[in-house]
mmCIF file of C-alpha atoms and ligand atoms in Angstrom:
data_model
loop_
_atom_site.group_PDB
_atom_site.id
_atom_site.type_symbol
_atom_site.label_atom_id
_atom_site.label_comp_id
_atom_site.label_asym_id
_atom_site.label_seq_id
_atom_site.Cartn_x
_atom_site.Cartn_y
_atom_site.Cartn_z
ATOM 1 C CA MET Q 2 -1.036 -24.260 4.932
ATOM 2 C CA THR Q 3 1.231 -21.283 4.924
ATOM 3 C CA CYS Q 4 0.418 -17.915 6.428
ATOM 4 C CA SER Q 5 2.669 -14.939 5.215
ATOM 5 C CA LEU Q 6 2.574 -11.948 7.629
ATOM 6 C CA THR Q 7 3.616 -8.693 8.747
ATOM 7 C CA PRO Q 8 4.221 -5.090 8.365
ATOM 8 C CA SER Q 9 2.662 -2.934 5.632
ATOM 9 C CA GLY Q 10 4.249 -2.506 2.253
ATOM 10 C CA VAL Q 11 6.992 -5.283 2.835
ATOM 11 C CA GLY Q 12 5.822 -7.555 0.020
ATOM 12 C CA LYS Q 13 3.647 -9.909 1.864
ATOM 13 C CA THR Q 14 1.180 -10.131 -1.186
ATOM 14 C CA SER Q 15 4.000 -10.522 -3.669
ATOM 15 C CA VAL Q 16 5.881 -13.277 -1.509
ATOM 16 C CA ALA Q 17 2.698 -15.231 -1.061
ATOM 17 C CA ALA Q 18 1.782 -15.150 -4.718
ATOM 18 C CA ALA Q 19 5.603 -16.074 -5.382
ATOM 19 C CA LEU Q 20 5.224 -18.946 -2.965
ATOM 20 C CA ALA Q 21 2.439 -20.111 -4.519
ATOM 21 C CA LEU Q 22 3.977 -20.219 -8.040
ATOM 22 C CA SER Q 23 7.176 -21.937 -6.664
ATOM 23 C CA ALA Q 24 4.969 -24.917 -4.924
ATOM 24 C CA ALA Q 25 3.298 -25.228 -8.531
ATOM 25 C CA GLN Q 26 6.805 -25.205 -10.173
ATOM 26 C CA ILE Q 27 7.890 -27.994 -8.197
ATOM 27 C CA GLY Q 28 4.244 -29.728 -9.107
ATOM 28 C CA ARG Q 29 2.085 -29.031 -6.202
ATOM 29 C CA ARG Q 30 -1.556 -27.685 -6.343
ATOM 30 C CA ALA Q 31 -1.355 -24.513 -4.379
ATOM 31 C CA ILE Q 32 -3.711 -21.548 -3.729
ATOM 32 C CA VAL Q 33 -3.083 -18.277 -2.614
ATOM 33 C CA ILE Q 34 -6.052 -16.865 -0.554
ATOM 34 C CA THR Q 35 -5.785 -12.839 0.342
ATOM 35 C CA ILE Q 36 -7.866 -12.133 3.098
ATOM 36 C CA ASP Q 37 -6.759 -8.415 3.119
ATOM 37 C CA PRO Q 38 -9.825 -6.235 1.635
ATOM 38 C CA ALA Q 39 -7.358 -4.444 -0.487
ATOM 39 C CA ARG Q 40 -6.959 -5.937 -4.076
ATOM 40 C CA ARG Q 41 -3.387 -5.987 -4.359
ATOM 41 C CA LEU Q 42 -3.179 -9.746 -5.045
ATOM 42 C CA ALA Q 43 -5.247 -9.306 -8.391
ATOM 43 C CA ASP Q 44 -2.989 -6.390 -9.120
ATOM 44 C CA ALA Q 45 0.270 -8.448 -8.369
ATOM 45 C CA ILE Q 46 -0.702 -11.340 -10.603
ATOM 46 C CA GLY Q 47 -1.799 -8.951 -13.375
ATOM 47 C CA LEU Q 48 -5.511 -10.057 -12.993
ATOM 48 C CA ARG Q 49 -7.179 -6.773 -12.252
ATOM 49 C CA HIS Q 50 -10.973 -7.706 -11.777
ATOM 50 C CA GLU Q 51 -10.991 -11.408 -12.231
ATOM 51 C CA ILE Q 52 -10.305 -13.006 -8.476
ATOM 52 C CA GLY Q 53 -13.376 -13.436 -6.221
ATOM 53 C CA ASN Q 54 -14.305 -15.752 -3.523
ATOM 54 C CA GLU Q 55 -14.512 -18.407 -6.440
ATOM 55 C CA PRO Q 56 -10.806 -19.703 -6.807
ATOM 56 C CA VAL Q 57 -9.300 -19.372 -10.364
ATOM 57 C CA LEU Q 58 -6.640 -21.122 -12.000
ATOM 58 C CA VAL Q 59 -3.836 -18.719 -12.514
ATOM 59 C CA GLN Q 60 -1.107 -21.141 -13.868
ATOM 60 C CA GLN Q 61 -0.786 -24.558 -14.824
ATOM 61 C CA ILE Q 62 2.931 -25.950 -14.906
ATOM 62 C CA GLY Q 63 2.986 -29.488 -15.874
ATOM 63 C CA ASP Q 64 1.176 -31.321 -13.060
ATOM 64 C CA GLY Q 65 1.423 -28.084 -10.854
ATOM 65 C CA GLN Q 66 -0.991 -25.597 -10.404
ATOM 66 C CA MET Q 67 -1.285 -21.979 -9.060
ATOM 67 C CA TRP Q 68 -4.795 -20.840 -7.972
ATOM 68 C CA ALA Q 69 -5.801 -17.546 -6.390
ATOM 69 C CA THR Q 70 -8.887 -16.307 -4.418
ATOM 70 C CA MET Q 71 -9.951 -13.333 -2.674
ATOM 71 C CA LEU Q 72 -12.090 -13.731 0.542
ATOM 72 C CA ASP Q 73 -15.671 -12.353 0.157
ATOM 73 C CA VAL Q 74 -16.933 -12.259 3.696
ATOM 74 C CA GLY Q 75 -20.549 -11.850 2.808
ATOM 75 C CA GLU Q 76 -20.783 -15.060 0.689
ATOM 76 C CA THR Q 77 -18.647 -16.913 3.037
ATOM 77 C CA PHE Q 78 -20.891 -16.076 5.968
ATOM 78 C CA ASP Q 79 -23.850 -16.803 3.845
ATOM 79 C CA SER Q 80 -22.884 -20.203 2.771
ATOM 80 C CA LEU Q 81 -21.984 -20.739 6.307
ATOM 81 C CA VAL Q 82 -25.574 -20.251 7.437
ATOM 82 C CA SER Q 83 -27.136 -22.284 4.859
ATOM 83 C CA ARG Q 84 -24.824 -25.144 5.729
ATOM 84 C CA TYR Q 85 -25.753 -24.991 9.357
ATOM 85 C CA ALA Q 86 -29.498 -23.982 9.338
ATOM 86 C CA LYS Q 87 -31.629 -26.909 9.763
ATOM 87 C CA ASP Q 88 -33.775 -25.854 6.629
ATOM 88 C CA GLU Q 89 -34.562 -23.506 3.862
ATOM 89 C CA GLU Q 90 -37.016 -21.417 6.013
ATOM 90 C CA GLN Q 91 -34.336 -20.955 9.110
ATOM 91 C CA THR Q 92 -31.547 -20.006 6.084
ATOM 92 C CA THR Q 93 -34.048 -17.428 4.521
ATOM 93 C CA LYS Q 94 -35.048 -15.921 7.803
ATOM 94 C CA ILE Q 95 -31.194 -15.361 8.789
ATOM 95 C CA LEU Q 96 -30.061 -14.196 5.249
ATOM 96 C CA GLN Q 97 -32.746 -11.601 5.173
ATOM 97 C CA ASN Q 98 -32.391 -10.395 8.757
ATOM 98 C CA THR Q 99 -31.061 -6.622 8.731
ATOM 99 C CA PHE Q 100 -28.957 -7.371 11.781
ATOM 100 C CA TYR Q 101 -27.469 -10.213 10.403
ATOM 101 C CA ARG Q 102 -26.790 -8.400 7.025
ATOM 102 C CA ASN Q 103 -24.812 -5.452 9.167
ATOM 103 C CA VAL Q 104 -22.962 -8.061 11.021
ATOM 104 C CA SER Q 105 -22.199 -10.144 8.195
ATOM 105 C CA ARG Q 106 -21.145 -7.341 5.813
ATOM 106 C CA SER Q 107 -19.502 -4.765 7.923
ATOM 107 C CA ILE Q 108 -18.001 -5.528 11.172
ATOM 108 C CA SER Q 109 -14.299 -5.886 10.946
ATOM 109 C CA GLY Q 110 -14.176 -8.642 13.445
ATOM 110 C CA THR Q 111 -16.451 -10.821 11.391
ATOM 111 C CA ARG Q 112 -13.993 -10.698 8.670
ATOM 112 C CA ASP Q 113 -11.220 -12.202 10.763
ATOM 113 C CA TYR Q 114 -13.569 -15.302 11.912
ATOM 114 C CA ILE Q 115 -14.684 -15.723 8.241
ATOM 115 C CA ALA Q 116 -11.327 -15.951 6.789
ATOM 116 C CA ALA Q 117 -10.506 -18.753 9.337
ATOM 117 C CA GLU Q 118 -13.530 -20.390 8.167
ATOM 118 C CA ARG Q 119 -12.558 -20.007 4.466
ATOM 119 C CA LEU Q 120 -9.233 -21.525 5.121
ATOM 120 C CA LEU Q 121 -10.687 -24.686 6.797
ATOM 121 C CA ALA Q 122 -13.033 -24.868 3.661
ATOM 122 C CA LEU Q 123 -9.918 -24.493 1.319
ATOM 123 C CA HIS Q 124 -7.809 -26.938 3.354
ATOM 124 C CA ALA Q 125 -10.542 -29.498 3.085
ATOM 125 C CA ASP Q 126 -10.966 -28.887 -0.661
ATOM 126 C CA GLU Q 127 -9.314 -31.762 -2.903
ATOM 127 C CA ARG Q 128 -8.457 -29.461 -5.640
ATOM 128 C CA PHE Q 129 -5.580 -28.079 -3.440
ATOM 129 C CA ASP Q 130 -2.763 -29.628 -1.447
ATOM 130 C CA LEU Q 131 -1.110 -26.318 -0.302
ATOM 131 C CA VAL Q 132 -2.868 -23.124 0.840
ATOM 132 C CA ILE Q 133 -1.162 -19.950 1.223
ATOM 133 C CA VAL Q 134 -2.384 -17.307 3.153
ATOM 134 C CA ASP Q 135 -1.683 -13.615 2.384
ATOM 135 C CA THR Q 136 -2.566 -11.652 5.489
ATOM 136 C CA PRO Q 137 -3.192 -7.913 5.951
ATOM 137 C CA PRO Q 138 -0.717 -6.028 7.994
ATOM 138 C CA THR Q 139 0.728 -7.138 11.510
ATOM 139 C CA ARG Q 140 -2.239 -6.103 14.054
ATOM 140 C CA SER Q 141 -5.223 -7.176 11.736
ATOM 141 C CA ALA Q 142 -2.993 -10.466 11.047
ATOM 142 C CA LEU Q 143 -2.879 -11.100 14.801
ATOM 143 C CA ALA Q 144 -6.609 -10.599 15.314
ATOM 144 C CA PHE Q 145 -7.210 -13.211 12.522
ATOM 145 C CA VAL Q 146 -4.906 -15.778 14.210
ATOM 146 C CA GLU Q 147 -7.069 -15.276 17.531
ATOM 147 C CA ALA Q 148 -10.599 -14.891 16.001
ATOM 148 C CA PRO Q 149 -11.661 -18.344 15.867
ATOM 149 C CA GLU Q 150 -10.731 -19.031 19.381
ATOM 150 C CA ARG Q 151 -12.457 -15.601 20.364
ATOM 151 C CA LEU Q 152 -15.631 -16.674 18.566
ATOM 152 C CA ALA Q 153 -15.908 -20.130 19.816
ATOM 153 C CA ARG Q 154 -15.415 -18.807 23.527
ATOM 154 C CA PHE Q 155 -18.427 -16.215 22.600
ATOM 155 C CA LEU Q 156 -20.564 -19.129 21.723
ATOM 156 C CA GLU Q 157 -19.755 -20.997 24.668
ATOM 157 C CA HIS Q 158 -20.443 -18.022 26.964
ATOM 158 C CA ARG Q 159 -23.224 -18.023 29.338
ATOM 159 C CA LEU Q 160 -24.461 -14.711 28.488
ATOM 160 C CA PHE Q 161 -24.885 -15.933 24.739
ATOM 161 C CA LYS Q 162 -26.558 -19.348 25.710
ATOM 162 C CA LEU Q 163 -28.696 -17.226 27.891
ATOM 163 C CA LEU Q 164 -29.956 -14.797 25.084
ATOM 164 C CA ILE Q 165 -30.502 -17.553 22.661
ATOM 165 C CA SER Q 166 -32.477 -19.642 25.277
ATOM 166 C CA SER Q 167 -34.494 -16.509 26.415
ATOM 167 C CA THR Q 168 -35.461 -15.803 22.662
ATOM 168 C CA LEU Q 169 -36.428 -19.360 22.314
ATOM 169 C CA THR Q 170 -38.763 -19.407 25.278
ATOM 170 C CA GLY Q 171 -41.169 -16.521 23.955
ATOM 171 C CA MET Q 172 -38.947 -13.701 25.712
ATOM 172 C CA LYS Q 173 -39.647 -14.645 29.077
ATOM 173 C CA LEU Q 174 -36.401 -13.728 30.329
ATOM 174 C CA ILE Q 175 -35.994 -10.762 28.411
ATOM 175 C CA THR Q 176 -39.110 -9.249 29.726
ATOM 176 C CA GLY Q 177 -37.982 -10.293 33.238
ATOM 177 C CA ALA Q 178 -34.402 -10.228 34.412
ATOM 178 C CA LEU Q 179 -33.012 -8.648 31.108
ATOM 179 C CA GLN Q 180 -35.176 -5.895 30.820
ATOM 180 C CA PRO Q 181 -33.283 -3.201 32.173
ATOM 181 C CA VAL Q 182 -30.324 -4.472 29.700
ATOM 182 C CA VAL Q 183 -32.526 -4.580 27.086
ATOM 183 C CA ARG Q 184 -34.001 -1.128 27.345
ATOM 184 C CA THR Q 185 -30.456 0.427 27.893
ATOM 185 C CA ALA Q 186 -29.346 -1.239 24.778
ATOM 186 C CA GLY Q 187 -32.475 -0.205 22.952
ATOM 187 C CA LYS Q 188 -31.531 3.526 23.996
ATOM 188 C CA LEU Q 189 -28.056 2.963 22.352
ATOM 189 C CA VAL Q 190 -28.628 1.251 19.093
ATOM 190 C CA GLY Q 191 -32.330 2.088 18.662
ATOM 191 C CA THR Q 192 -35.475 -0.183 19.242
ATOM 192 C CA ALA Q 193 -35.741 -1.456 15.472
ATOM 193 C CA ALA Q 194 -32.383 -2.308 15.822
ATOM 194 C CA LEU Q 195 -32.523 -3.913 19.017
ATOM 195 C CA ASP Q 196 -35.683 -5.902 17.371
ATOM 196 C CA ASP Q 197 -33.644 -6.984 14.677
ATOM 197 C CA ALA Q 198 -30.964 -8.202 16.728
ATOM 198 C CA ILE Q 199 -33.652 -10.456 18.638
ATOM 199 C CA ALA Q 200 -35.293 -11.709 15.607
ATOM 200 C CA PHE Q 201 -31.762 -12.724 14.522
ATOM 201 C CA LEU Q 202 -30.998 -14.451 17.514
ATOM 202 C CA ARG Q 203 -34.303 -16.299 17.473
ATOM 203 C CA ALA Q 204 -33.387 -17.406 13.772
ATOM 204 C CA PHE Q 205 -29.804 -18.333 14.906
ATOM 205 C CA ALA Q 206 -30.935 -20.574 17.458
ATOM 206 C CA GLY Q 207 -29.483 -24.116 17.048
ATOM 207 C CA ILE Q 208 -27.056 -22.941 14.372
ATOM 208 C CA GLU Q 209 -24.698 -21.847 16.697
ATOM 209 C CA ASP Q 210 -23.191 -25.330 17.542
ATOM 210 C CA GLY Q 211 -21.968 -25.691 14.002
ATOM 211 C CA PHE Q 212 -20.333 -22.344 13.990
ATOM 212 C CA ARG Q 213 -18.853 -23.141 17.420
ATOM 213 C CA GLN Q 214 -17.283 -26.610 16.060
ATOM 214 C CA ARG Q 215 -15.859 -25.035 13.161
ATOM 215 C CA ALA Q 216 -14.505 -21.893 15.088
ATOM 216 C CA ARG Q 217 -12.778 -24.702 17.127
ATOM 217 C CA GLN Q 218 -11.569 -26.685 13.987
ATOM 218 C CA SER Q 219 -10.274 -23.448 12.586
ATOM 219 C CA SER Q 220 -8.310 -22.857 15.848
ATOM 220 C CA ILE Q 221 -6.719 -26.340 15.778
ATOM 221 C CA LEU Q 222 -5.824 -25.996 11.883
ATOM 222 C CA LEU Q 223 -3.877 -22.888 12.873
ATOM 223 C CA ARG Q 224 -2.003 -24.365 15.596
ATOM 224 C CA GLY Q 225 -1.556 -27.647 14.060
ATOM 225 C CA PRO Q 226 1.321 -29.534 12.401
ATOM 226 C CA THR Q 227 0.378 -28.672 8.802
ATOM 227 C CA THR Q 228 0.393 -25.178 9.243
ATOM 228 C CA SER Q 229 3.403 -22.995 8.895
ATOM 229 C CA PHE Q 230 3.924 -19.236 9.650
ATOM 230 C CA VAL Q 231 6.285 -17.122 7.359
ATOM 231 C CA LEU Q 232 7.078 -13.470 8.389
ATOM 232 C CA VAL Q 233 8.021 -11.292 5.504
ATOM 233 C CA ALA Q 234 9.988 -8.270 6.672
ATOM 234 C CA SER Q 235 12.278 -5.546 5.336
ATOM 235 C CA ALA Q 236 15.354 -4.889 6.944
ATOM 236 C CA ARG Q 237 14.302 -1.414 8.060
ATOM 237 C CA ALA Q 238 14.145 -0.595 11.900
ATOM 238 C CA ASP Q 239 10.539 0.418 11.928
ATOM 239 C CA THR Q 240 9.202 -2.720 10.094
ATOM 240 C CA LEU Q 241 11.542 -4.974 11.934
ATOM 241 C CA GLU Q 242 9.946 -3.394 15.255
ATOM 242 C CA GLU Q 243 6.464 -4.325 13.946
ATOM 243 C CA ALA Q 244 7.691 -7.884 12.790
ATOM 244 C CA ALA Q 245 9.033 -8.086 16.500
ATOM 245 C CA PHE Q 246 5.924 -7.112 18.040
ATOM 246 C CA PHE Q 247 4.075 -9.729 15.751
ATOM 247 C CA ALA Q 248 6.503 -12.530 16.454
ATOM 248 C CA ASP Q 249 5.615 -11.800 20.434
ATOM 249 C CA GLY Q 250 1.740 -11.812 19.774
ATOM 250 C CA LEU Q 251 2.454 -15.228 17.898
ATOM 251 C CA ARG Q 252 4.452 -16.743 20.725
ATOM 252 C CA GLN Q 253 1.800 -15.707 23.206
ATOM 253 C CA ASN Q 254 -0.633 -17.806 20.764
ATOM 254 C CA ASN Q 255 1.580 -20.806 21.107
ATOM 255 C CA ILE Q 256 2.757 -20.237 17.398
ATOM 256 C CA ALA Q 257 6.299 -20.542 15.930
ATOM 257 C CA ILE Q 258 7.647 -18.806 13.037
ATOM 258 C CA GLU Q 259 8.988 -21.295 10.680
ATOM 259 C CA LEU Q 260 10.734 -18.919 8.234
ATOM 260 C CA VAL Q 261 11.452 -15.283 7.959
ATOM 261 C CA ILE Q 262 11.770 -13.705 4.492
ATOM 262 C CA ALA Q 263 13.976 -10.699 4.497
ATOM 263 C CA ASN Q 264 12.402 -8.932 1.294
ATOM 264 C CA ARG Q 265 13.625 -5.930 -0.386
ATOM 265 C CA MET Q 266 17.194 -6.149 0.860
ATOM 266 C CA PRO Q 267 19.609 -3.721 -0.507
ATOM 267 C CA PRO Q 268 21.580 -5.143 -3.344
ATOM 268 C CA ARG Q 269 25.341 -5.807 -2.684
ATOM 269 C CA PHE Q 270 28.159 -5.585 -5.503
ATOM 270 C CA GLY Q 271 30.797 -7.621 -3.625
ATOM 271 C CA ASP Q 272 33.287 -6.567 -0.934
ATOM 272 C CA THR Q 273 35.958 -5.874 -3.470
ATOM 273 C CA ALA Q 274 33.806 -3.289 -5.241
ATOM 274 C CA ALA Q 275 33.137 -1.746 -2.004
ATOM 275 C CA GLU Q 276 36.694 -1.326 -1.054
ATOM 276 C CA VAL Q 277 37.274 0.152 -4.327
ATOM 277 C CA ALA Q 278 34.441 2.333 -4.163
ATOM 278 C CA LEU Q 279 35.633 3.752 -0.755
ATOM 279 C CA SER Q 280 39.149 4.371 -1.957
ATOM 280 C CA HIS Q 281 37.686 6.320 -4.795
ATOM 281 C CA ALA Q 282 35.097 8.393 -2.496
ATOM 282 C CA GLN Q 283 37.122 11.570 -2.382
ATOM 283 C CA ASP Q 284 38.034 11.851 -6.139
ATOM 284 C CA PRO Q 285 36.481 15.046 -7.664
ATOM 285 C CA ASP Q 286 34.768 13.058 -10.377
ATOM 286 C CA GLY Q 287 33.899 10.125 -8.177
ATOM 287 C CA ASP Q 288 30.132 10.304 -7.893
ATOM 288 C CA LEU Q 289 29.391 6.761 -9.054
ATOM 289 C CA TRP Q 290 31.869 5.460 -6.556
ATOM 290 C CA ARG Q 291 30.485 7.605 -3.819
ATOM 291 C CA ASN Q 292 27.019 6.043 -4.941
ATOM 292 C CA LEU Q 293 28.439 2.615 -4.630
ATOM 293 C CA ALA Q 294 29.839 3.109 -1.314
ATOM 294 C CA GLN Q 295 26.501 4.516 -0.119
ATOM 295 C CA LEU Q 296 24.877 1.227 -1.330
ATOM 296 C CA HIS Q 297 27.318 -0.734 0.480
ATOM 297 C CA ALA Q 298 26.612 0.988 3.751
ATOM 298 C CA GLU Q 299 22.858 0.473 3.291
ATOM 299 C CA ALA Q 300 23.456 -3.071 2.607
ATOM 300 C CA GLU Q 301 25.862 -3.447 5.952
ATOM 301 C CA GLN Q 302 23.252 -1.474 7.896
ATOM 302 C CA ALA Q 303 20.400 -3.727 6.616
ATOM 303 C CA ASP Q 304 22.434 -6.881 7.286
ATOM 304 C CA SER Q 305 23.326 -5.805 11.006
ATOM 305 C CA GLN Q 306 19.733 -4.830 11.713
ATOM 306 C CA LEU Q 307 18.648 -8.147 10.281
ATOM 307 C CA ALA Q 308 20.998 -9.810 12.535
ATOM 308 C CA GLY Q 309 20.006 -8.336 15.426
ATOM 309 C CA PHE Q 310 16.243 -9.147 14.797
ATOM 310 C CA MET Q 311 17.020 -12.717 13.969
ATOM 311 C CA LEU Q 312 18.523 -13.079 17.371
ATOM 312 C CA ALA Q 313 15.242 -13.346 18.930
ATOM 313 C CA LEU Q 314 14.143 -16.137 16.778
ATOM 314 C CA PRO Q 315 17.132 -18.600 17.087
ATOM 315 C CA SER Q 316 15.511 -21.733 15.624
ATOM 316 C CA THR Q 317 14.187 -19.752 12.489
ATOM 317 C CA SER Q 318 15.809 -19.896 9.064
ATOM 318 C CA CYS Q 319 15.871 -16.780 7.384
ATOM 319 C CA LEU Q 320 15.717 -16.172 3.561
ATOM 320 C CA ARG Q 321 16.923 -12.941 1.826
ATOM 321 C CA VAL Q 322 15.581 -11.395 -1.341
ATOM 322 C CA ALA Q 323 16.977 -8.523 -2.996
ATOM 323 C CA GLU Q 324 14.976 -5.245 -3.841
ATOM 324 C CA ARG Q 325 14.266 -5.461 -7.676
ATOM 325 C CA SER Q 326 14.378 -2.402 -9.546
ATOM 326 C CA ASN Q 327 10.807 -2.498 -10.716
ATOM 327 C CA ASP Q 328 7.537 -3.077 -8.911
ATOM 328 C CA ILE Q 329 5.759 -6.190 -9.007
ATOM 329 C CA ILE Q 330 2.761 -5.746 -11.340
ATOM 330 C CA ASP Q 331 2.281 -9.078 -13.077
ATOM 331 C CA LEU Q 332 3.038 -12.697 -13.211
ATOM 332 C CA ASP Q 333 6.485 -11.963 -14.743
ATOM 333 C CA GLY Q 334 7.480 -10.104 -11.666
ATOM 334 C CA ILE Q 335 5.887 -12.836 -9.304
ATOM 335 C CA THR Q 336 7.860 -15.706 -11.507
ATOM 336 C CA ASP Q 337 11.226 -13.590 -11.046
ATOM 337 C CA LEU Q 338 10.587 -13.231 -7.101
ATOM 338 C CA ALA Q 339 9.752 -16.887 -7.069
ATOM 339 C CA THR Q 340 13.083 -17.573 -8.631
ATOM 340 C CA SER Q 341 14.826 -15.440 -5.924
ATOM 341 C CA LEU Q 342 13.127 -17.551 -3.290
ATOM 342 C CA LEU Q 343 14.185 -20.819 -4.981
ATOM 343 C CA ALA Q 344 18.018 -19.551 -5.561
ATOM 344 C CA PRO Q 345 20.520 -21.267 -3.084
HETATM 345 N N1 ATP G 25 11.542 -7.603 -3.994
HETATM 346 C C1 ATP G 25 10.879 -6.624 -4.146
HETATM 347 N N2 ATP G 25 11.488 -5.536 -4.984
HETATM 348 C C2 ATP G 25 10.851 -4.450 -5.267
HETATM 349 N N3 ATP G 25 9.766 -4.019 -4.852
HETATM 350 C C3 ATP G 25 8.920 -4.976 -4.481
HETATM 351 C C4 ATP G 25 9.534 -6.196 -3.756
HETATM 352 N N4 ATP G 25 8.567 -6.901 -3.209
HETATM 353 C C5 ATP G 25 7.428 -6.206 -3.024
HETATM 354 N N5 ATP G 25 7.754 -5.183 -3.906
HETATM 355 C C6 ATP G 25 6.917 -3.870 -3.951
HETATM 356 O O1 ATP G 25 6.470 -3.466 -2.850
HETATM 357 C C7 ATP G 25 4.938 -3.101 -2.820
HETATM 358 C C8 ATP G 25 4.387 -3.773 -1.828
HETATM 359 O O2 ATP G 25 4.119 -5.211 -2.039
HETATM 360 P P1 ATP G 25 3.109 -6.039 -1.575
HETATM 361 O O3 ATP G 25 1.779 -5.424 -1.901
HETATM 362 O O4 ATP G 25 3.433 -7.252 -2.161
HETATM 363 O O5 ATP G 25 3.509 -5.374 -0.118
HETATM 364 P P2 ATP G 25 2.096 -6.036 1.166
HETATM 365 O O6 ATP G 25 3.254 -6.501 2.378
HETATM 366 O O7 ATP G 25 1.384 -6.999 0.875
HETATM 367 O O8 ATP G 25 1.591 -4.730 1.594
HETATM 368 P P3 ATP G 25 0.116 -4.335 2.349
HETATM 369 O O9 ATP G 25 0.726 -4.300 3.733
HETATM 370 O O10 ATP G 25 -0.181 -3.286 1.667
HETATM 371 O O11 ATP G 25 -0.639 -5.519 1.871
HETATM 372 C C9 ATP G 25 4.566 -3.377 -4.391
HETATM 373 O O12 ATP G 25 4.382 -2.119 -5.065
HETATM 374 C C10 ATP G 25 5.381 -4.272 -4.694
HETATM 375 O O13 ATP G 25 5.631 -4.008 -6.180
HETATM 376 MG MG1 MG G 26 -0.916 -7.134 0.861
#
């Protein structure tokens, strides 16, 4: 599994799709999944409305395949409930519970956890031998990496266990020791919402063990030897700063970055061209030379900023991809990007 990460607009989605295509070109069955709610993946590969939770085959190249899918949080959550509920009745009770519907559809932390769950499912899916994850920008990407561990800890927490067991034993505890807490919570969220939450906890009883085990497995998969992290950045001071913040966050999670892809690098026209350009920069009709000299200066600056950034990641390799003249809006654009990734 490969996760492509970091700041906004640097080309994570495009690079993730190009990595999947490159993998297909060398005969692998790769799937790119976007866990960002934005629809950019579908747009980038020119499939405007056709990607959902169910993987679609985008391209077959010999034995290689490129697939794509977008995370549908609600659908994934529901399938998890059906999987761990003890019977139909429990499944229906949970799926119809208002509190569950709100939690599973609207709380952003849920997305992070469910994304990890979905990766686990894709990782086990025999149709694919490589899963490439296109993450949202930095801060959300970190939340995604940390989510399974957080959920597992929450489900193991004494308070959660107490709530589950007290709802099971006919609310005895709730009417006793927890009553003031419940009263305050009721005031805050409304009694109807609280009733829903309690009904949900009741319906949820017994399921949490399956959820906890899956969360632990996701956490292990993200940190395991079959997962690599690819950091996508562009050589601009602000995005490099955010990339450094992200690299640091990963380090705190004991995760190493395998590869940095420096995307959208200013083009270079060779040092000789730059020298000639500089020597003509003062010519009265030397606009084109001045432009070339300016481009050269930008390329130099990008190089030195990138080199500074890479100093903090001494054992990580860096791959440069030049800024293209056009936006990437279809599979041809992705194919070009894939070619630059594979170029020596
Ligand atoms: N090498 C490149 N040359 C030119 N344009 C590029 C290149 N890579 C990406 N782009 C363009 O940059 C824009 C952002 O790309 P993309 O959506 O892949 O970035 P992102 O990091 O996923 O953004 P977000 O943080 O919003 O998810 C798009 O318009 C895309 O066409
Ligand atoms: Mg994106």
